[in-house]
C-alpha cells in the first residue's frame, strides 16, 4: 500500500474526531484525498497594483495610496463612510457600511495605507467595499506576504478548528510527509509537449504557490490530467462497448426502404441528412450495437432520418420502437409515421399510459406475436409486461428526458441488444458533446432544408401590446395561426396559472369578437383534454393556442406563423430557441415576438439579444453554455463523469481538445496501455479510473 492511501486519521493533527468530520463533510478519507483537496481560490498579496491598472472586477487587488478625504454620507440604512484614496495614477472610493464611528476615528487623513479587496465599478467610478486596510509607515519596508490558499470548509469543520487556515496547516504537514511518494502519471512525451512541471512540484504549488506563474502552470497541469484521464476512460469505454455488444446485422436495404425513398419521399434529402444516413447504415450493418446520438437543430429534419432507419429495420425483418417524452409528442410521431406507413403496408401502433387496459393488452400481445412493425410510445413502452418479438431498433426522441437506466430496461431481457438512435435538438459544440455523451457515437445534421426562411425575431415591451395585437390580426386574417406561450415557474405556480388564464380570457375577448377561436394547453389538464385542444389547433379549428411550455418540444403545426412569448425574460435560452422552432415550419414567413417587462437583468438582456441576432442553434447553445454552464444545459446526464474538480468543459475547451486528441492517439496505438512509455499513465489509470470502466454494464 502506498503512503498516500494512509487513513486521514493518522495524519499529525487530525485524530479520530476530526477524521470523522473530514470523511462526512468533505469526503476526505485518506492522504491522497487531502492532497488533491485543492484551494478554491487564492489571495494574491504578492503584488501591489496601481489604481490605473484596475481593469478587472473579478479579482482582488492590493493597492498602496493615501487617504485624501473622509466623510460620512446618507442616513439610516444608507449611512456610510466614504474614504477618498489616491495614488499617483488615480483615485478610488473606499466605502464602509459598518463600524463607521470607530473607523472615523482610526483612519487618518494624509496617511499612507495598504488596502486589499475586490473593486466594483459604478458609473465609471471605482470603489472598494470593506477592504482590508492597514497603515504603512513611510520608511517601512513592505514585507509582502505571498499567495495564500483559501479552502472550502463547513460550519462543523470550523467548530473543530478546521477553517481554511486549519486545513492549510494540515496540508503543510501532509506535504512534508508524502512529497517524495508522489508518482508521475503522464508520459514524458506529454510532459515535454506541454512543458508541464513535475507532478510533485505541482502539488506543492497548488497549495503553497511561490508565485503566480508557477501556480498557473500547476493548475493547468492538473486540469489537463483531469481531462486527459476522463477522455481516456471515455475512449476505452466506447471500444469495450463496441467489442462486447454484438447486435443484429442489418445487411440489406430492401423493398420498404426503397418504396419510401423512391415513391413517397416528397423532397430531396439535404447533404447533411444523406451523410447521417450513411453513418447509420454503416452501424446497422456492422454486427455490433449502434449507439448513436443524432444532433440537429429544430427543423433540421431528424424525423425522416429516424423513419428511414426503421424501414431498414423492417427490411431486415425486425421491429422498431420510438420513445417520446410526452403523450403529445408520441401522438405526433404516431400521426406522421402513419401517414406513409399505410401506403407502405406497415403496422404501426401507439402505446401510451392512457389507453384502456383492453387496448393495451391487445397491443402487448400483437407486439409479442410480431404483428406490429413499429410501436410509438411514452414510458408505457418500458413497462415489464411489454415484450417484443424481435426488437431491432430503438429511436429515442429528446433523450435528456430518459435516463440511461430506462434505456437499458428496453433491452435488458434480450440476449442481443437492439440498435439505438438517440435524437436531440440541443446542439452543443463537438468536443463538449463527445465528452458529455461519451458513450455514444455522434452524428450531426448541420444544415437546414433549403428555402427555410429564418424566423424574424423581435423584442418588445408590454407597453407595445396594442401594436402586437394588430399584427396578430393581420396574420390571422391571412389564415395563419398563432401561439402565445406563458412561463410556468415552480415557486409562483398559482400566480403563473392566473397569468395564463387571464391571457386566455383576454385573447378570447379580443379575437373572439372577430370570429377567431382560442385553444388552451397546460400541464394540469388531463390527457384527453390536452390531445383534443392540440388536435383542434392542428386542424385549424382554433387559430390561437395559449399555452405553457408543453408545446416546447417537437410540436409541428406548419400553418402557425407567429410565436408570442410572454415574459420571455423568464425563459432559458435553449427553451426560447425551442419555442421559436414551433414556427417557420411551413411556407409562410414566420415571426417570434419576445415580450418582456422593462426590468431586465444583464443575463436576460444577453439571452434576448442572442435570440434577436441569430437563428443558429449552435450559436445559441454556445451562449447558453457560457451563461449557465454545462451541468445545467446538459442536465444531470453523466454527472459522475462530468463531476470535474478543477476544469470547466467550457472555459478550458482548449485543454479539453488537446487532452482528447492525446488520449485518442494513445488508445489507438496502445489500447491496453502496455507499452513501457505509457507506464505512468497505466499505473494511475488502473488505480484511479478502472472503476469507471464499463466491464459489464449496458450502455
Ligand atoms: P426536427 O429535426 O426538428 O425533428 P423535422 O424532422 O420535424 O425536424 O422536420 C421539419 C420539417 O422539415 C418537416 O415538415 C419535414 O417534413 C421537413 N423536411 C425534412 N427534411 C427535409 C428536406 N430535406 N427538404 C425539405 N423539407 C424537409
Ligand atoms: Mg422533431
Short mmCIF file of C-alpha atoms in Angstrom, two decimals, residues 18 21-23 25-26 152-163 167:
data_model
loop_
_atom_site.label_atom_id
_atom_site.label_comp_id
_atom_site.label_asym_id
_atom_site.label_seq_id
_atom_site.Cartn_x
_atom_site.Cartn_y
_atom_site.Cartn_z
CA UNK A 18 -11.57 15.44 13.01
CA UNK A 21 -15.79 15.09 10.08
CA UNK A 22 -13.36 15.22 7.17
CA UNK A 23 -14.98 11.98 5.94
CA UNK A 25 -18.13 16.87 5.33
CA UNK A 26 -15.53 16.79 2.56
CA UNK A 152 -13.71 25.32 1.38
CA UNK A 153 -14.79 24.45 4.87
CA UNK A 154 -18.08 23.92 6.69
CA UNK A 155 -19.62 25.03 9.99
CA UNK A 156 -18.93 21.63 11.58
CA UNK A 157 -15.31 21.65 10.48
CA UNK A 158 -14.83 25.20 11.67
CA UNK A 159 -16.05 24.11 15.10
CA UNK A 160 -13.12 21.70 15.36
CA UNK A 161 -10.62 24.29 14.16
CA UNK A 162 -10.62 23.26 10.54
CA UNK A 163 -11.36 26.53 8.83
CA UNK A 167 -6.89 22.88 6.64
#
